[in-house]
């Protein structure tokens, strides 16, 4: 039976992680994400899971990756400065194809910035924070209920595609309490990583015979294999042969890009006939929702496009909107991180891109968005 | 043959290894495998983790569950592996730069937690892989590619550092005294808790060449002459000790191991609904 609870985004992420089957958490406390660590410290032991507070964020994600290699679903959570520290190992998880979930509760930056104030300042760090060419999956919830859903999806995607998945929330969603409906565990679709079916002697950890995502054996069950952060061939051992490296790079990209349609999540409101479509995500989308309704009352044909899967970016969805809308207004709590992506999406169409951004620790109100809608609609 | 069984634990198709002639990394690796063989450990149940450096290449040659991680951070992965699956024997191989410069913080915290991992530091007093830059264990006045006028930084004493940080097994050996190295490594793996093994290694290519010891045997002689037993060390005067280092087992004590403590104090309590 479904239960209705009043919970914060951070608390619900803990609940969802346990339902998704998470049995390991490694992390380091930082505002505004610490409630996730605290919640996991409490919630894991009763399910025989392990929680460890490591000496820093690099160590937190390192431990989580190590645990994942023993077969555990594992997780870490952090905010801005800690997210910067995790980048080295996010890249390692990409290269080693090791499932893991990273929650980043965004706060103001650069540096220590504004620890307790909201921001959406890590959109680009999520995309390009770690070095090297890579694709990454990042999901952005706009409510507590959606945080619940997307935390489970983050684990599912991590397991399904053998990748690190980033859940990108913000201080508002993380600390806000809302009503959430939580069903019985068996009512949710839970995905577990593929395990090899071949004999240990014939197992290769990066074998693509059966598709772009190779099965991953847990350490300790007879499949003795090697993983390195160096470029490698299907056996897992280092190679720098250009053709093999190219094959690896392409597969790491394609296993995400070619499957993107499987998790092309977004929300559209009143977009069909809209002259102006607001592009907003996370907490900002809540203000935008109100603003477009108010605009409609003033006979401005406004709509909302809210990306839920932020990365890889849905350029096609933007292009589709750009064919019918005259303008897209990008609204975000940063100085234009999503803006450039929207501009790439509309390129070649007549649609104009306008911008309302703020990085001063204040959330963007419906009134501000409405004023901007009015302003740009009159030209 | 002394090393006969060692081949049972090697990925022989990955040989020859990348190490230079005269490098001690292979000598230490053989000692590690003799220890594993003597303890009759199941290679399916051993995980060997390393960071980045010449030393970091070791796991690739071992027919076990192996992980070549990031520079300095191997203990973080090792901690996750051991904690998530305590039934595995976990061995972490690090270089001196790896363990003590970039990984220094991870190192002291792993010592403090007393998690059941065997950390083996291949201490060649230099950054081998990247071209002979000075490391946190390069002696004062030694030459390195980033110390062209001689090193001015005092080195860490790994043994003291590990003991101070709370490791429950701490030993130092050297690549010349094979029997002692074998004994130390075997005991370190058997020890329940965090074991630190420092092996004084040789890097003729990057350390030796810059410090008038370009022949491999000169470097081995160099460590051999400096190594004195703990017993002898304790009887030596300050002047006699200059330029030498003690080898042997410095501490081998029993303290509550991390995974067991978590199991007993956290998981069991939570099951009983206690706090
Ligand atoms: C984050 C990071 N910084 C720097 C390096 C470059 N690097 C690779 S190995 C190494 C030092 C190796 O020295 P040591 O750990 O003593 O191992 P050895 O090669 O001597 O066995 C350095 C600085 C790196 N790989 N990653
Ligand atoms: S550079 Fe030094 S440490 Fe590296 S393989 Fe050669 S001798 Fe060994
Ligand atoms: Mg070294």
mmCIF file of N, CA, C and O in Angstrom, chain A residues 28-102:
data_model
loop_
_atom_site.group_PDB
_atom_site.id
_atom_site.type_symbol
_atom_site.label_atom_id
_atom_site.label_comp_id
_atom_site.label_asym_id
_atom_site.label_seq_id
_atom_site.Cartn_x
_atom_site.Cartn_y
_atom_site.Cartn_z
ATOM 1 N N UNK A 28 31.549 12.398 2.167
ATOM 2 C CA UNK A 28 32.112 13.391 3.075
ATOM 3 C C UNK A 28 31.059 14.482 3.215
ATOM 4 O O UNK A 28 30.495 14.916 2.219
ATOM 5 N N UNK A 29 30.771 14.923 4.462
ATOM 6 C CA UNK A 29 29.653 15.849 4.634
ATOM 7 C C UNK A 29 29.893 17.229 4.023
ATOM 8 O O UNK A 29 31.018 17.729 4.072
ATOM 9 N N UNK A 30 28.861 17.784 3.465
ATOM 10 C CA UNK A 30 28.920 19.171 2.988
ATOM 11 C C UNK A 30 27.494 19.693 2.797
ATOM 12 O O UNK A 30 26.633 18.991 2.271
ATOM 13 N N UNK A 31 27.286 20.895 3.251
ATOM 14 C CA UNK A 31 25.997 21.573 3.077
ATOM 15 C C UNK A 31 25.841 21.936 1.600
ATOM 16 O O UNK A 31 26.821 22.385 1.000
ATOM 17 N N UNK A 32 24.679 21.798 1.039
ATOM 18 C CA UNK A 32 23.403 21.336 1.595
ATOM 19 C C UNK A 32 23.071 19.878 1.260
ATOM 20 O O UNK A 32 21.923 19.561 1.008
ATOM 21 N N UNK A 33 24.073 19.010 1.306
ATOM 22 C CA UNK A 33 23.787 17.611 0.971
ATOM 23 C C UNK A 33 23.899 16.684 2.178
ATOM 24 O O UNK A 33 23.580 15.500 2.085
ATOM 25 N N UNK A 34 24.370 17.215 3.318
ATOM 26 C CA UNK A 34 24.742 16.343 4.445
ATOM 27 C C UNK A 34 23.625 15.424 4.934
ATOM 28 O O UNK A 34 23.902 14.330 5.437
ATOM 29 N N UNK A 35 22.374 15.852 4.790
ATOM 30 C CA UNK A 35 21.274 14.999 5.278
ATOM 31 C C UNK A 35 21.247 13.662 4.545
ATOM 32 O O UNK A 35 20.734 12.677 5.079
ATOM 33 N N UNK A 36 21.791 13.646 3.338
ATOM 34 C CA UNK A 36 21.813 12.365 2.608
ATOM 35 C C UNK A 36 22.796 11.417 3.297
ATOM 36 O O UNK A 36 22.476 10.257 3.548
ATOM 37 N N UNK A 37 23.972 11.940 3.650
ATOM 38 C CA UNK A 37 24.952 11.102 4.364
ATOM 39 C C UNK A 37 24.366 10.645 5.696
ATOM 40 O O UNK A 37 24.440 9.454 6.052
ATOM 41 N N UNK A 38 23.767 11.576 6.405
ATOM 42 C CA UNK A 38 23.205 11.228 7.721
ATOM 43 C C UNK A 38 22.105 10.179 7.583
ATOM 44 O O UNK A 38 22.027 9.225 8.365
ATOM 45 N N UNK A 39 21.287 10.362 6.576
ATOM 46 C CA UNK A 39 20.194 9.410 6.346
ATOM 47 C C UNK A 39 20.710 8.033 5.964
ATOM 48 O O UNK A 39 20.205 7.011 6.433
ATOM 49 N N UNK A 40 21.747 8.013 5.139
ATOM 50 C CA UNK A 40 22.294 6.718 4.710
ATOM 51 C C UNK A 40 22.986 6.015 5.875
ATOM 52 O O UNK A 40 22.946 4.784 5.977
ATOM 53 N N UNK A 41 23.628 6.789 6.744
ATOM 54 C CA UNK A 41 24.301 6.199 7.914
ATOM 55 C C UNK A 41 23.288 5.435 8.765
ATOM 56 O O UNK A 41 23.606 4.420 9.378
ATOM 57 N N UNK A 42 22.074 5.934 8.777
ATOM 58 C CA UNK A 42 21.032 5.309 9.575
ATOM 59 C C UNK A 42 20.313 4.189 8.811
ATOM 60 O O UNK A 42 19.986 3.154 9.376
ATOM 61 N N UNK A 43 20.089 4.434 7.529
ATOM 62 C CA UNK A 43 19.239 3.511 6.765
ATOM 63 C C UNK A 43 19.979 2.277 6.246
ATOM 64 O O UNK A 43 19.357 1.244 6.001
ATOM 65 N N UNK A 44 21.275 2.371 6.058
ATOM 66 C CA UNK A 44 21.982 1.224 5.468
ATOM 67 C C UNK A 44 22.155 0.032 6.415
ATOM 68 O O UNK A 44 21.909 -1.108 6.007
ATOM 69 N N UNK A 45 22.599 0.242 7.652
ATOM 70 C CA UNK A 45 22.857 -0.934 8.513
ATOM 71 C C UNK A 45 21.676 -1.907 8.646
ATOM 72 O O UNK A 45 21.898 -3.126 8.576
ATOM 73 N N UNK A 46 20.432 -1.418 8.791
ATOM 74 C CA UNK A 46 19.334 -2.390 8.913
ATOM 75 C C UNK A 46 19.144 -3.268 7.675
ATOM 76 O O UNK A 46 18.540 -4.334 7.766
ATOM 77 N N UNK A 47 19.658 -2.829 6.513
ATOM 78 C CA UNK A 47 19.568 -3.698 5.331
ATOM 79 C C UNK A 47 20.929 -4.351 5.050
ATOM 80 O O UNK A 47 21.217 -4.777 3.936
ATOM 81 N N UNK A 48 21.747 -4.416 6.075
ATOM 82 C CA UNK A 48 23.100 -4.984 5.996
ATOM 83 C C UNK A 48 23.998 -4.223 5.022
ATOM 84 O O UNK A 48 24.953 -4.760 4.467
ATOM 85 N N UNK A 49 23.654 -2.975 4.805
ATOM 86 C CA UNK A 49 24.470 -2.134 3.936
ATOM 87 C C UNK A 49 25.566 -1.463 4.742
ATOM 88 O O UNK A 49 25.599 -1.534 5.976
ATOM 89 N N UNK A 50 26.487 -0.832 4.040
ATOM 90 C CA UNK A 50 27.640 -0.218 4.695
ATOM 91 C C UNK A 50 27.683 1.274 4.405
ATOM 92 O O UNK A 50 27.553 1.696 3.253
ATOM 93 N N UNK A 51 27.926 2.027 5.442
ATOM 94 C CA UNK A 51 28.117 3.476 5.306
ATOM 95 C C UNK A 51 29.511 3.809 5.802
ATOM 96 O O UNK A 51 29.923 3.349 6.864
ATOM 97 N N UNK A 52 30.221 4.626 5.057
ATOM 98 C CA UNK A 52 31.514 5.074 5.557
ATOM 99 C C UNK A 52 31.721 6.551 5.247
ATOM 100 O O UNK A 52 31.485 7.002 4.131
ATOM 101 N N UNK A 53 32.104 7.271 6.291
ATOM 102 C CA UNK A 53 32.461 8.675 6.104
ATOM 103 C C UNK A 53 33.962 8.714 5.877
ATOM 104 O O UNK A 53 34.746 8.439 6.779
ATOM 105 N N UNK A 54 34.347 9.041 4.678
ATOM 106 C CA UNK A 54 35.765 9.010 4.317
ATOM 107 C C UNK A 54 36.430 10.345 4.649
ATOM 108 O O UNK A 54 35.794 11.257 5.145
ATOM 109 N N UNK A 55 37.726 10.436 4.343
ATOM 110 C CA UNK A 55 38.501 11.611 4.739
ATOM 111 C C UNK A 55 38.291 12.803 3.813
ATOM 112 O O UNK A 55 38.651 13.929 4.168
ATOM 113 N N UNK A 56 37.734 12.591 2.665
ATOM 114 C CA UNK A 56 37.375 13.692 1.773
ATOM 115 C C UNK A 56 36.483 13.135 0.661
ATOM 116 O O UNK A 56 36.180 11.936 0.643
ATOM 117 N N UNK A 57 36.083 14.014 -0.242
ATOM 118 C CA UNK A 57 35.134 13.596 -1.281
ATOM 119 C C UNK A 57 35.759 12.650 -2.299
ATOM 120 O O UNK A 57 35.092 11.786 -2.858
ATOM 121 N N UNK A 58 37.041 12.851 -2.565
ATOM 122 C CA UNK A 58 37.731 11.971 -3.524
ATOM 123 C C UNK A 58 37.678 10.549 -2.970
ATOM 124 O O UNK A 58 37.438 9.578 -3.690
ATOM 125 N N UNK A 59 37.909 10.446 -1.677
ATOM 126 C CA UNK A 59 37.914 9.146 -1.022
ATOM 127 C C UNK A 59 36.500 8.564 -0.973
ATOM 128 O O UNK A 59 36.314 7.356 -1.133
ATOM 129 N N UNK A 60 35.524 9.418 -0.755
ATOM 130 C CA UNK A 60 34.136 8.950 -0.677
ATOM 131 C C UNK A 60 33.709 8.249 -1.954
ATOM 132 O O UNK A 60 33.176 7.141 -1.934
ATOM 133 N N UNK A 61 33.983 8.890 -3.063
ATOM 134 C CA UNK A 61 33.576 8.266 -4.338
ATOM 135 C C UNK A 61 34.507 7.094 -4.670
ATOM 136 O O UNK A 61 34.075 6.096 -5.232
ATOM 137 N N UNK A 62 35.772 7.180 -4.258
ATOM 138 C CA UNK A 62 36.699 6.060 -4.489
ATOM 139 C C UNK A 62 36.192 4.808 -3.796
ATOM 140 O O UNK A 62 36.148 3.722 -4.379
ATOM 141 N N UNK A 63 35.783 4.963 -2.541
ATOM 142 C CA UNK A 63 35.256 3.815 -1.791
ATOM 143 C C UNK A 63 33.987 3.284 -2.447
ATOM 144 O O UNK A 63 33.786 2.070 -2.555
ATOM 145 N N UNK A 64 33.145 4.207 -2.906
ATOM 146 C CA UNK A 64 31.889 3.783 -3.536
ATOM 147 C C UNK A 64 32.173 2.994 -4.813
ATOM 148 O O UNK A 64 31.515 1.988 -5.095
ATOM 149 N N UNK A 65 33.162 3.417 -5.578
ATOM 150 C CA UNK A 65 33.512 2.695 -6.803
ATOM 151 C C UNK A 65 34.074 1.312 -6.454
ATOM 152 O O UNK A 65 33.709 0.303 -7.066
ATOM 153 N N UNK A 66 34.941 1.268 -5.446
ATOM 154 C CA UNK A 66 35.491 -0.014 -5.010
ATOM 155 C C UNK A 66 34.372 -0.964 -4.605
ATOM 156 O O UNK A 66 34.346 -2.131 -5.017
ATOM 157 N N UNK A 67 33.426 -0.454 -3.837
ATOM 158 C CA UNK A 67 32.306 -1.289 -3.386
ATOM 159 C C UNK A 67 31.495 -1.791 -4.569
ATOM 160 O O UNK A 67 31.074 -2.951 -4.608
ATOM 161 N N UNK A 68 31.305 -0.930 -5.543
ATOM 162 C CA UNK A 68 30.529 -1.318 -6.721
ATOM 163 C C UNK A 68 31.178 -2.507 -7.429
ATOM 164 O O UNK A 68 30.492 -3.375 -7.964
ATOM 165 N N UNK A 69 32.496 -2.547 -7.401
ATOM 166 C CA UNK A 69 33.195 -3.652 -8.064
ATOM 167 C C UNK A 69 32.994 -4.987 -7.347
ATOM 168 O O UNK A 69 33.240 -6.043 -7.930
ATOM 169 N N UNK A 70 32.558 -4.947 -6.111
ATOM 170 C CA UNK A 70 32.234 -6.208 -5.437
ATOM 171 C C UNK A 70 30.777 -6.591 -5.692
ATOM 172 O O UNK A 70 30.287 -7.583 -5.154
ATOM 173 N N UNK A 71 30.077 -5.769 -6.473
ATOM 174 C CA UNK A 71 28.697 -6.078 -6.819
ATOM 175 C C UNK A 71 27.667 -5.221 -6.119
ATOM 176 O O UNK A 71 26.468 -5.327 -6.403
ATOM 177 N N UNK A 72 28.110 -4.348 -5.206
ATOM 178 C CA UNK A 72 27.160 -3.521 -4.466
ATOM 179 C C UNK A 72 26.691 -2.341 -5.315
ATOM 180 O O UNK A 72 27.452 -1.781 -6.087
ATOM 181 N N UNK A 73 25.419 -1.979 -5.141
ATOM 182 C CA UNK A 73 24.971 -0.713 -5.730
ATOM 183 C C UNK A 73 25.429 0.373 -4.774
ATOM 184 O O UNK A 73 25.117 0.318 -3.582
ATOM 185 N N UNK A 74 26.139 1.344 -5.292
ATOM 186 C CA UNK A 74 26.708 2.286 -4.345
ATOM 187 C C UNK A 74 26.533 3.721 -4.780
ATOM 188 O O UNK A 74 26.252 4.028 -5.936
ATOM 189 N N UNK A 75 26.711 4.584 -3.795
ATOM 190 C CA UNK A 75 26.303 5.973 -3.940
ATOM 191 C C UNK A 75 27.197 6.896 -3.147
ATOM 192 O O UNK A 75 27.802 6.505 -2.146
ATOM 193 N N UNK A 76 27.263 8.143 -3.609
ATOM 194 C CA UNK A 76 27.905 9.196 -2.843
ATOM 195 C C UNK A 76 27.082 10.461 -3.069
ATOM 196 O O UNK A 76 26.339 10.543 -4.053
ATOM 197 N N UNK A 77 27.178 11.414 -2.161
ATOM 198 C CA UNK A 77 26.439 12.664 -2.344
ATOM 199 C C UNK A 77 27.313 13.816 -1.892
ATOM 200 O O UNK A 77 28.157 13.661 -1.005
ATOM 201 N N UNK A 78 27.099 14.976 -2.505
ATOM 202 C CA UNK A 78 27.955 16.113 -2.200
ATOM 203 C C UNK A 78 27.325 17.409 -2.700
ATOM 204 O O UNK A 78 26.185 17.414 -3.168
ATOM 205 N N UNK A 79 28.110 18.485 -2.598
ATOM 206 C CA UNK A 79 27.704 19.798 -3.117
ATOM 207 C C UNK A 79 28.933 20.486 -3.689
ATOM 208 O O UNK A 79 30.060 20.149 -3.308
ATOM 209 N N UNK A 80 28.691 21.499 -4.491
ATOM 210 C CA UNK A 80 29.711 22.294 -5.184
ATOM 211 C C UNK A 80 31.175 21.947 -4.979
ATOM 212 O O UNK A 80 31.774 21.250 -5.804
ATOM 213 N N UNK A 81 31.815 22.421 -3.885
ATOM 214 C CA UNK A 81 33.247 22.174 -3.716
ATOM 215 C C UNK A 81 33.575 20.675 -3.670
ATOM 216 O O UNK A 81 34.602 20.240 -4.204
ATOM 217 N N UNK A 82 32.704 19.913 -3.065
ATOM 218 C CA UNK A 82 32.911 18.465 -2.993
ATOM 219 C C UNK A 82 32.737 17.818 -4.357
ATOM 220 O O UNK A 82 33.410 16.847 -4.693
ATOM 221 N N UNK A 83 31.834 18.386 -5.139
ATOM 222 C CA UNK A 83 31.605 17.865 -6.495
ATOM 223 C C UNK A 83 32.865 18.085 -7.336
ATOM 224 O O UNK A 83 33.244 17.233 -8.133
ATOM 225 N N UNK A 84 33.517 19.233 -7.113
ATOM 226 C CA UNK A 84 34.786 19.488 -7.813
ATOM 227 C C UNK A 84 35.787 18.385 -7.486
ATOM 228 O O UNK A 84 36.474 17.866 -8.364
ATOM 229 N N UNK A 85 35.876 18.012 -6.203
ATOM 230 C CA UNK A 85 36.841 16.986 -5.807
ATOM 231 C C UNK A 85 36.501 15.614 -6.386
ATOM 232 O O UNK A 85 37.369 14.793 -6.612
ATOM 233 N N UNK A 86 35.239 15.362 -6.600
ATOM 234 C CA UNK A 86 34.846 14.026 -7.088
ATOM 235 C C UNK A 86 35.150 13.820 -8.563
ATOM 236 O O UNK A 86 35.105 12.689 -9.065
ATOM 237 N N UNK A 87 35.464 14.891 -9.253
ATOM 238 C CA UNK A 87 35.549 14.785 -10.714
ATOM 239 C C UNK A 87 36.564 13.745 -11.195
ATOM 240 O O UNK A 87 36.327 13.034 -12.165
ATOM 241 N N UNK A 88 37.705 13.653 -10.522
ATOM 242 C CA UNK A 88 38.731 12.709 -10.967
ATOM 243 C C UNK A 88 38.169 11.282 -11.012
ATOM 244 O O UNK A 88 38.415 10.524 -11.945
ATOM 245 N N UNK A 89 37.401 10.958 -9.991
ATOM 246 C CA UNK A 89 36.885 9.591 -9.922
ATOM 247 C C UNK A 89 35.602 9.390 -10.713
ATOM 248 O O UNK A 89 35.242 8.252 -11.031
ATOM 249 N N UNK A 90 34.918 10.469 -11.034
ATOM 250 C CA UNK A 90 33.792 10.318 -11.969
ATOM 251 C C UNK A 90 34.369 9.849 -13.301
ATOM 252 O O UNK A 90 33.862 8.928 -13.934
ATOM 253 N N UNK A 91 35.476 10.449 -13.681
ATOM 254 C CA UNK A 91 36.148 10.025 -14.911
ATOM 255 C C UNK A 91 36.601 8.572 -14.829
ATOM 256 O O UNK A 91 36.505 7.819 -15.804
ATOM 257 N N UNK A 92 37.077 8.182 -13.657
ATOM 258 C CA UNK A 92 37.514 6.786 -13.497
ATOM 259 C C UNK A 92 36.328 5.831 -13.700
ATOM 260 O O UNK A 92 36.457 4.800 -14.361
ATOM 261 N N UNK A 93 35.176 6.202 -13.135
ATOM 262 C CA UNK A 93 33.991 5.347 -13.279
ATOM 263 C C UNK A 93 33.524 5.297 -14.733
ATOM 264 O O UNK A 93 33.033 4.267 -15.198
ATOM 265 N N UNK A 94 33.698 6.412 -15.452
ATOM 266 C CA UNK A 94 33.355 6.421 -16.876
ATOM 267 C C UNK A 94 34.260 5.434 -17.609
ATOM 268 O O UNK A 94 33.803 4.557 -18.345
ATOM 269 N N UNK A 95 35.564 5.557 -17.370
ATOM 270 C CA UNK A 95 36.549 4.750 -18.093
ATOM 271 C C UNK A 95 36.464 3.275 -17.702
ATOM 272 O O UNK A 95 36.538 2.397 -18.566
ATOM 273 N N UNK A 96 36.310 3.013 -16.411
ATOM 274 C CA UNK A 96 36.242 1.625 -15.956
ATOM 275 C C UNK A 96 34.861 1.020 -16.120
ATOM 276 O O UNK A 96 34.660 -0.157 -15.860
ATOM 277 N N UNK A 97 33.896 1.853 -16.510
ATOM 278 C CA UNK A 97 32.497 1.427 -16.678
ATOM 279 C C UNK A 97 31.974 0.775 -15.400
ATOM 280 O O UNK A 97 31.567 -0.376 -15.380
ATOM 281 N N UNK A 98 32.035 1.576 -14.338
ATOM 282 C CA UNK A 98 31.647 1.092 -13.021
ATOM 283 C C UNK A 98 30.403 1.853 -12.555
ATOM 284 O O UNK A 98 30.436 3.072 -12.414
ATOM 285 N N UNK A 99 29.298 1.135 -12.334
ATOM 286 C CA UNK A 99 28.054 1.796 -11.956
ATOM 287 C C UNK A 99 28.183 2.493 -10.610
ATOM 288 O O UNK A 99 28.735 1.925 -9.657
ATOM 289 N N UNK A 100 27.662 3.706 -10.525
ATOM 290 C CA UNK A 100 27.675 4.445 -9.267
ATOM 291 C C UNK A 100 26.745 5.642 -9.426
ATOM 292 O O UNK A 100 26.592 6.159 -10.532
ATOM 293 N N UNK A 101 26.128 6.046 -8.320
ATOM 294 C CA UNK A 101 25.257 7.228 -8.351
ATOM 295 C C UNK A 101 25.895 8.338 -7.528
ATOM 296 O O UNK A 101 26.336 8.123 -6.404
ATOM 297 N N UNK A 102 25.950 9.531 -8.128
ATOM 298 C CA UNK A 102 26.486 10.701 -7.442
ATOM 299 C C UNK A 102 25.362 11.730 -7.341
ATOM 300 O O UNK A 102 24.833 12.164 -8.361
#
